[in-house]
Coordinates of N, CA and C in Angstrom, one line a residue:
M1113 N 5.5 -16.8 -21.5 CA 5.0 -15.8 -21.3 C 3.4 -16.2 -20.8
S1114 N 3.0 -14.9 -19.6 CA 2.1 -15.1 -18.8 C 0.6 -15.4 -19.4
T1115 N -0.5 -16.0 -18.2 CA -1.9 -15.7 -19.3 C -1.8 -14.3 -19.1
D1116 N -1.6 -13.5 -17.6 CA -1.9 -12.2 -17.5 C -1.3 -11.5 -18.0
D1117 N -0.7 -11.7 -19.6 CA -0.4 -10.1 -20.4 C -1.5 -10.2 -20.9
T1118 N -2.4 -10.1 -21.2 CA -4.1 -10.3 -22.0 C -4.6 -9.1 -21.2
A1119 N -5.0 -8.3 -21.6 CA -5.9 -6.8 -21.1 C -7.2 -7.5 -20.6
P1120 N -7.8 -7.6 -19.5 CA -9.1 -8.1 -18.5 C -10.5 -7.3 -19.2
G1121 N -11.0 -7.7 -19.0 CA -12.0 -6.8 -18.7 C -12.4 -5.9 -17.4
P1122 N -13.3 -4.9 -17.2 CA -13.8 -4.5 -15.6 C -14.1 -5.7 -14.9
E1123 N -15.0 -7.2 -15.3 CA -15.2 -7.9 -14.2 C -14.3 -9.1 -14.3
T1124 N -13.3 -8.6 -14.8 CA -12.6 -10.3 -15.5 C -11.3 -10.0 -14.1
P1125 N -11.6 -11.2 -13.0 CA -10.4 -10.7 -11.8 C -8.3 -11.0 -12.9
V1126 N -7.7 -10.5 -12.2 CA -6.5 -10.7 -13.7 C -6.3 -11.8 -12.3
R1127 N -5.5 -12.8 -13.2 CA -4.6 -14.2 -12.8 C -3.1 -14.3 -12.9
F1128 N -2.5 -14.8 -12.6 CA -1.4 -15.0 -12.8 C -0.4 -16.0 -12.6
D1129 N 0.0 -16.4 -13.8 CA 0.3 -18.1 -13.7 C 2.4 -17.8 -13.1
T1130 N 2.3 -16.6 -12.8 CA 3.4 -16.3 -12.2 C 4.2 -15.5 -10.4
K1131 N 5.1 -16.1 -10.2 CA 5.0 -15.3 -8.6 C 6.4 -14.5 -8.0
I1132 N 5.9 -13.5 -7.5 CA 6.6 -12.9 -7.1 C 7.4 -13.4 -4.9
A1133 N 8.3 -13.5 -5.0 CA 8.5 -13.9 -3.6 C 9.8 -13.3 -2.5
V1134 N 9.2 -12.9 -2.0 CA 10.8 -12.9 -0.5 C 10.3 -13.7 0.1
L1135 N 11.5 -14.3 0.6 CA 11.4 -14.7 1.8 C 12.5 -14.3 3.1
L1136 N 12.6 -14.2 4.1 CA 12.7 -13.5 5.3 C 13.6 -14.1 6.0
R1137 N 15.0 -14.0 6.8 CA 14.7 -14.9 8.1 C 13.9 -14.2 9.5
E1138 N 13.4 -15.1 10.0 CA 12.7 -14.8 11.4 C 12.7 -13.9 11.8
D1139 N 14.3 -13.5 12.7 CA 15.4 -13.4 13.7 C 16.0 -11.8 13.3
L1140 N 15.4 -11.1 12.2 CA 15.1 -10.1 11.5 C 14.5 -8.4 12.1
E1141 N 15.5 -7.9 12.0 CA 14.8 -6.4 13.1 C 13.5 -5.8 12.3
T1142 N 13.2 -5.5 12.5 CA 12.0 -4.9 11.3 C 12.2 -3.8 10.6
W1143 N 13.6 -2.5 11.0 CA 14.4 -2.2 9.7 C 14.9 -2.8 8.6
Q1144 N 15.3 -3.6 9.4 CA 16.5 -4.7 8.1 C 15.2 -5.4 6.8
R1145 N 13.8 -5.7 7.7 CA 13.8 -6.7 6.4 C 12.9 -6.2 6.1
L1146 N 12.2 -4.4 6.2 CA 12.1 -3.4 5.2 C 13.2 -3.3 4.1
N1147 N 14.6 -3.2 4.4 CA 15.9 -2.8 3.9 C 15.8 -4.2 2.9
V1148 N 16.0 -5.3 3.5 CA 16.2 -6.1 2.8 C 15.2 -6.9 1.6
T1149 N 14.2 -6.4 2.1 CA 13.1 -6.7 0.4 C 13.0 -5.3 0.0
A1150 N 13.6 -4.5 0.0 CA 13.4 -3.4 -0.9 C 14.6 -3.4 -2.1
F1151 N 16.4 -3.9 -1.3 CA 17.1 -4.8 -1.6 C 17.2 -5.7 -2.9
L1152 N 16.5 -6.7 -2.6 CA 16.3 -8.3 -2.7 C 14.9 -7.4 -4.1
V1153 N 14.1 -7.2 -3.8 CA 12.8 -7.1 -5.2 C 14.1 -5.6 -6.3
S1154 N 15.1 -4.8 -6.3 CA 15.0 -4.3 -6.2 C 15.7 -4.6 -7.9
G1155 N 16.3 -6.1 -7.1 CA 17.4 -7.3 -7.9 C 16.2 -7.9 -8.9
L1156 N 15.3 -8.2 -9.3 CA 14.5 -8.8 -9.9 C 14.2 -7.9 -10.9
G1157 N 13.4 -6.7 -10.5 CA 13.2 -6.0 -11.5 C 14.2 -5.1 -12.6
S1158 N 15.7 -5.4 -12.0 CA 16.4 -4.4 -12.9 C 17.0 -5.5 -13.9
Q1159 N 16.1 -7.3 -13.8 CA 17.0 -7.9 -14.5 C 15.4 -9.4 -15.2
V1160 N 14.8 -8.9 -15.0 CA 13.7 -9.5 -15.0 C 12.8 -8.8 -15.5
P1161 N 12.7 -7.9 -17.0 CA 11.7 -6.7 -17.3 C 10.7 -6.8 -17.2
E1162 N 10.1 -8.2 -17.0 CA 8.5 -8.9 -17.7 C 8.1 -8.3 -16.0
V1163 N 8.3 -8.3 -15.6 CA 8.0 -8.6 -14.0 C 7.7 -7.1 -13.9
I1164 N 7.9 -5.8 -14.2 CA 7.9 -4.9 -14.5 C 6.7 -4.4 -15.8
G1165 N 6.1 -3.3 -14.5 CA 4.7 -2.9 -15.6 C 4.9 -1.2 -16.5
E1166 N 3.9 -0.8 -16.1 CA 3.5 0.3 -17.2 C 4.6 1.7 -15.9
P1167 N 4.3 2.4 -16.9 CA 4.1 4.1 -15.8 C 3.5 4.8 -15.4
Y1168 N 3.0 4.9 -14.8 CA 2.0 5.7 -13.8 C 2.2 7.1 -14.3
E1169 N 0.6 7.7 -14.3 CA -0.1 9.0 -14.8 C -1.1 9.2 -13.9
D1170 N -1.1 10.3 -12.9 CA -1.9 11.3 -12.0 C -2.6 12.3 -12.9
A1171 N -3.7 12.2 -12.8 CA -5.1 12.9 -13.2 C -4.6 14.0 -14.1
D1172 N -3.3 15.1 -13.2 CA -2.2 16.1 -13.4 C -1.6 16.1 -14.7
A1173 N -2.0 14.4 -15.0 CA -0.6 14.3 -16.2 C 1.4 14.2 -15.8
V1174 N 0.4 14.2 -14.8 CA 3.0 13.9 -13.7 C 2.1 12.0 -13.1
G1175 N 3.9 12.2 -14.2 CA 4.4 10.5 -14.6 C 5.5 10.0 -12.8
Y1176 N 5.1 8.7 -13.0 CA 5.8 8.0 -12.0 C 6.0 7.6 -12.7
L1177 N 7.1 6.6 -12.0 CA 8.2 5.2 -12.5 C 6.7 4.7 -12.5
P1178 N 7.3 3.3 -13.4 CA 6.3 2.0 -13.3 C 6.9 0.7 -12.1
M1179 N 6.2 0.1 -11.7 CA 6.2 -1.3 -10.7 C 6.3 -2.0 -11.2
F1180 N 5.6 -3.4 -9.9 CA 6.2 -4.6 -10.9 C 4.9 -4.7 -10.6
R1181 N 4.1 -5.6 -12.1 CA 2.9 -5.9 -13.0 C 2.0 -6.7 -11.5
Q1182 N 2.6 -7.0 -10.9 CA 2.0 -7.9 -9.6 C 2.2 -8.1 -8.2
P1183 N 1.9 -8.3 -7.7 CA 2.3 -8.6 -6.2 C 3.3 -9.3 -5.9
V1184 N 4.3 -9.0 -5.1 CA 5.6 -8.9 -4.6 C 5.0 -10.2 -2.6
L1185 N 4.9 -10.7 -3.3 CA 4.6 -11.9 -1.5 C 5.3 -12.4 -0.2
V1186 N 5.5 -11.3 0.6 CA 6.9 -11.7 1.7 C 6.5 -13.2 2.4
F1187 N 7.3 -13.6 2.3 CA 7.0 -14.7 3.7 C 8.3 -15.3 5.1
E1188 N 8.6 -15.3 5.7 CA 9.7 -15.5 6.9 C 9.7 -16.9 7.1
G1189 N 10.3 -17.2 7.1 CA 10.6 -18.5 7.9 C 12.7 -18.2 9.1
T1190 N 13.1 -19.6 9.0 CA 14.2 -19.7 9.5 C 15.7 -19.5 9.1
K1191 N 16.5 -19.5 10.1 CA 17.6 -19.9 8.9 C 18.5 -21.4 7.7
E1192 N 17.2 -22.3 8.6 CA 17.5 -23.5 8.0 C 16.4 -23.7 6.5
T1193 N 15.2 -22.9 6.9 CA 14.5 -22.5 6.1 C 14.8 -22.2 4.9
L1194 N 15.5 -20.6 5.2 CA 16.4 -19.9 4.3 C 17.4 -21.0 3.7
T1195 N 17.8 -21.6 4.3 CA 19.8 -22.7 4.0 C 18.9 -23.3 2.6
K1196 N 17.1 -24.2 3.1 CA 16.5 -25.3 1.8 C 16.2 -24.2 0.5
A1197 N 15.8 -23.2 0.6 CA 15.1 -22.3 0.0 C 16.1 -22.3 -1.3
H1198 N 17.0 -21.7 -0.4 CA 18.4 -20.9 -1.6 C 18.6 -22.3 -2.4
A1199 N 19.3 -23.6 -1.5 CA 19.5 -24.6 -2.2 C 18.4 -25.5 -3.8
R1200 N 17.4 -24.8 -3.1 CA 15.4 -25.5 -3.9 C 16.3 -24.1 -5.7
V1201 N 16.5 -22.7 -4.8 CA 15.8 -21.5 -5.8 C 17.7 -22.1 -7.1
L1202 N 18.5 -22.6 -6.5 CA 19.9 -23.0 -7.6 C 19.5 -23.9 -8.4
S1203 N 19.3 -24.8 -8.4 CA 18.7 -26.3 -8.5 C 17.3 -26.0 -9.5
R1204 N 16.4 -25.2 -9.5 CA 15.3 -25.0 -10.9 C 16.2 -23.3 -11.5
A1205 N 17.0 -23.3 -11.2 CA 17.6 -22.0 -11.6 C 16.6 -20.7 -12.5
L1206 N 16.2 -21.0 -11.3 CA 14.9 -18.9 -10.7 C 15.9 -18.3 -11.1
P1207 N 15.1 -16.6 -11.7 CA 16.2 -16.0 -11.5 C 16.1 -15.4 -9.5
R1208 N 16.8 -14.8 -9.0 CA 17.5 -15.4 -8.3 C 17.7 -14.2 -7.4
A1209 N 17.5 -13.3 -6.0 CA 18.4 -12.7 -5.1 C 18.8 -13.1 -3.8
L1210 N 19.8 -12.1 -3.4 CA 20.0 -12.7 -2.3 C 20.5 -11.3 -1.4
F1211 N 20.7 -11.6 -0.3 CA 20.7 -10.3 0.7 C 21.0 -11.7 1.8
T1212 N 23.1 -11.8 2.6 CA 22.7 -12.3 3.3 C 24.2 -10.8 4.7
S1213 N 23.9 -11.0 5.3 CA 23.9 -10.6 7.1 C 25.2 -9.8 7.0
D1214 N 26.4 -10.3 6.0 CA 27.1 -9.4 6.1 C 27.3 -7.6 5.4
L1215 N 26.1 -7.8 4.8 CA 25.4 -6.6 3.9 C 25.1 -6.0 5.3
F1216 N 24.9 -5.9 6.0 CA 24.5 -4.8 7.3 C 25.3 -4.7 7.8
T1217 N 27.0 -4.2 7.2 CA 28.0 -4.2 7.7 C 29.2 -3.5 6.5
T1218 N 28.4 -2.8 5.4 CA 29.0 -2.7 4.1 C 27.6 -1.5 4.0
G1219 N 28.9 -0.6 3.0 CA 27.7 0.9 3.1 C 27.6 1.8 1.8
N1220 N 27.8 0.5 -0.3 CA 28.1 0.7 -0.6 C 28.3 -1.2 -2.0
D1221 N 28.0 0.0 -2.9 CA 27.0 -1.2 -3.6 C 28.9 -2.6 -4.6
R1222 N 29.8 -2.2 -3.6 CA 31.1 -1.6 -4.4 C 31.7 -3.8 -4.1
D1223 N 31.5 -2.6 -2.0 CA 31.6 -4.1 -0.9 C 30.2 -4.8 -1.4
N1224 N 29.3 -4.2 -0.7 CA 28.3 -5.2 -0.6 C 29.0 -6.7 -2.0
R1225 N 28.4 -6.1 -3.6 CA 29.6 -7.4 -4.2 C 30.5 -7.6 -3.7
A1226 N 31.7 -7.5 -2.9 CA 32.6 -8.4 -2.9 C 32.5 -9.2 -1.8
A1227 N 31.5 -8.8 -0.7 CA 31.6 -9.5 0.5 C 30.3 -10.9 0.4
V1228 N 30.1 -11.1 -0.7 CA 29.3 -11.9 -1.0 C 30.5 -12.8 -1.9
K1229 N 31.1 -12.1 -2.2 CA 32.4 -13.0 -3.3 C 32.9 -13.2 -2.8
A1230 N 33.3 -13.5 -1.4 CA 34.4 -13.6 -0.5 C 34.0 -14.9 0.1
V1231 N 32.3 -15.4 -0.1 CA 31.8 -16.8 0.8 C 31.5 -17.4 0.1
T1232 N 31.8 -18.6 0.4 CA 31.0 -20.5 -0.6 C 29.7 -19.9 -0.7
T1233 N 29.1 -20.5 -1.8 CA 27.7 -20.8 -2.1 C 27.5 -21.6 -0.2
A1234 N 27.6 -22.1 -0.1 CA 27.3 -24.0 1.4 C 27.1 -22.9 2.3
D1235 N 28.4 -21.8 2.6 CA 28.4 -20.8 3.9 C 27.9 -19.8 3.9
L1236 N 27.4 -18.8 2.9 CA 26.9 -18.1 2.7 C 25.2 -17.5 3.8
D1237 N 25.9 -16.7 4.6 CA 24.8 -16.6 6.2 C 23.1 -15.5 5.6
L1238 N 23.1 -16.4 5.3 CA 22.0 -15.7 4.3 C 20.3 -15.3 4.9
V1239 N 20.3 -13.9 5.2 CA 18.8 -13.2 5.7 C 18.0 -13.2 4.9
G1240 N 17.7 -12.8 3.1 CA 17.2 -13.1 2.8 C 17.0 -13.4 1.1
L1241 N 16.4 -13.8 0.3 CA 15.4 -14.3 -0.7 C 14.8 -13.7 -1.7
A1242 N 15.2 -13.4 -2.4 CA 14.0 -13.0 -2.9 C 13.6 -14.4 -4.7
V1243 N 12.9 -14.6 -5.0 CA 12.8 -15.6 -6.3 C 10.8 -15.0 -7.6
Y1244 N 11.6 -15.5 -8.7 CA 10.2 -15.3 -9.7 C 10.5 -16.3 -11.0
G1245 N 9.6 -16.6 -10.8 CA 9.3 -17.8 -11.8 C 7.5 -18.6 -12.0
P1246 N 7.3 -19.1 -12.5 CA 6.0 -20.1 -12.4 C 5.8 -20.3 -10.9
K1247 N 4.8 -19.9 -10.5 CA 3.6 -20.8 -9.3 C 4.4 -21.5 -8.7
N1248 N 3.8 -22.9 -9.3 CA 4.0 -23.9 -9.1 C 6.0 -23.9 -8.4
A1249 N 7.4 -24.1 -9.5 CA 8.3 -23.4 -8.7 C 8.4 -23.2 -7.7
V1250 N 8.4 -21.7 -8.0 CA 8.1 -20.7 -6.5 C 7.2 -20.9 -4.9
D1251 N 6.2 -22.1 -5.0 CA 5.5 -22.5 -3.9 C 6.9 -23.4 -3.6
K1252 N 7.1 -24.2 -4.8 CA 8.5 -25.3 -4.2 C 9.3 -25.2 -2.9
V1253 N 10.3 -23.6 -4.2 CA 10.8 -23.1 -3.8 C 10.9 -22.3 -1.6
L1254 N 10.0 -22.9 -1.4 CA 9.1 -21.8 -0.5 C 8.8 -22.9 0.5
K1255 N 9.0 -24.0 0.0 CA 8.4 -24.9 0.9 C 8.8 -24.7 2.7
G1256 N 8.0 -24.7 3.5 CA 8.4 -24.3 5.0 C 8.4 -22.8 5.4
A1257 N 7.9 -22.4 4.4 CA 8.2 -20.3 4.4 C 6.8 -21.0 5.2
R1258 N 6.2 -19.3 5.9 CA 5.0 -18.8 6.4 C 5.2 -17.3 5.5
M1259 N 3.8 -17.3 5.7 CA 3.6 -15.4 5.1 C 4.2 -15.2 6.8
H1260 N 4.5 -13.5 5.7 CA 4.9 -12.7 7.1 C 4.3 -11.8 7.9
P1261 N 4.1 -11.9 8.8 CA 2.8 -11.0 9.5 C 2.1 -9.9 8.8

C-alpha cells in the first residue's frame, strides 16, 4: 500500500512512493506521441486499479469519470533506450503496457493484439512503454531516458 493512501491535511504535500511513467521513442510525430500515450495509460488504468482515484463532481453535481490519482510522467528516448527499458521492466515484472510501430497500421483492438502476437519479444519495434511501480524500480527501468519536453 502506498503512503499516499492517507488523506493529507490541507497544508501537507501529497507524496507518492509509486510512479506512473510513459517512455516514448524520440522520433515520433506529435500526433503519434499523444496517441501512444493515451493507449499506454489506458492499459495501466484497466489492470492496476490502485492507480485510479475517485470520481469527480462539479458544483452542479454533474459527475465525471475517475482519473489517475497521481501524475503521469512522460519521458522520451532513443530506440535503444526503449529496448533497454523494455528488458528492465520485464526483469522486474512490473505492470507495463507497450505500443509497437505496427499498431500505427491497424485499426482495431483485435488487429492490434494480433500484430504484437506475431513478433517475438526481442524483435518488437517499440515506440512506447508505460510502467507502474515503486519509484526506485521505475527510475531504474527508465535509466537513460529524459523528461519529455
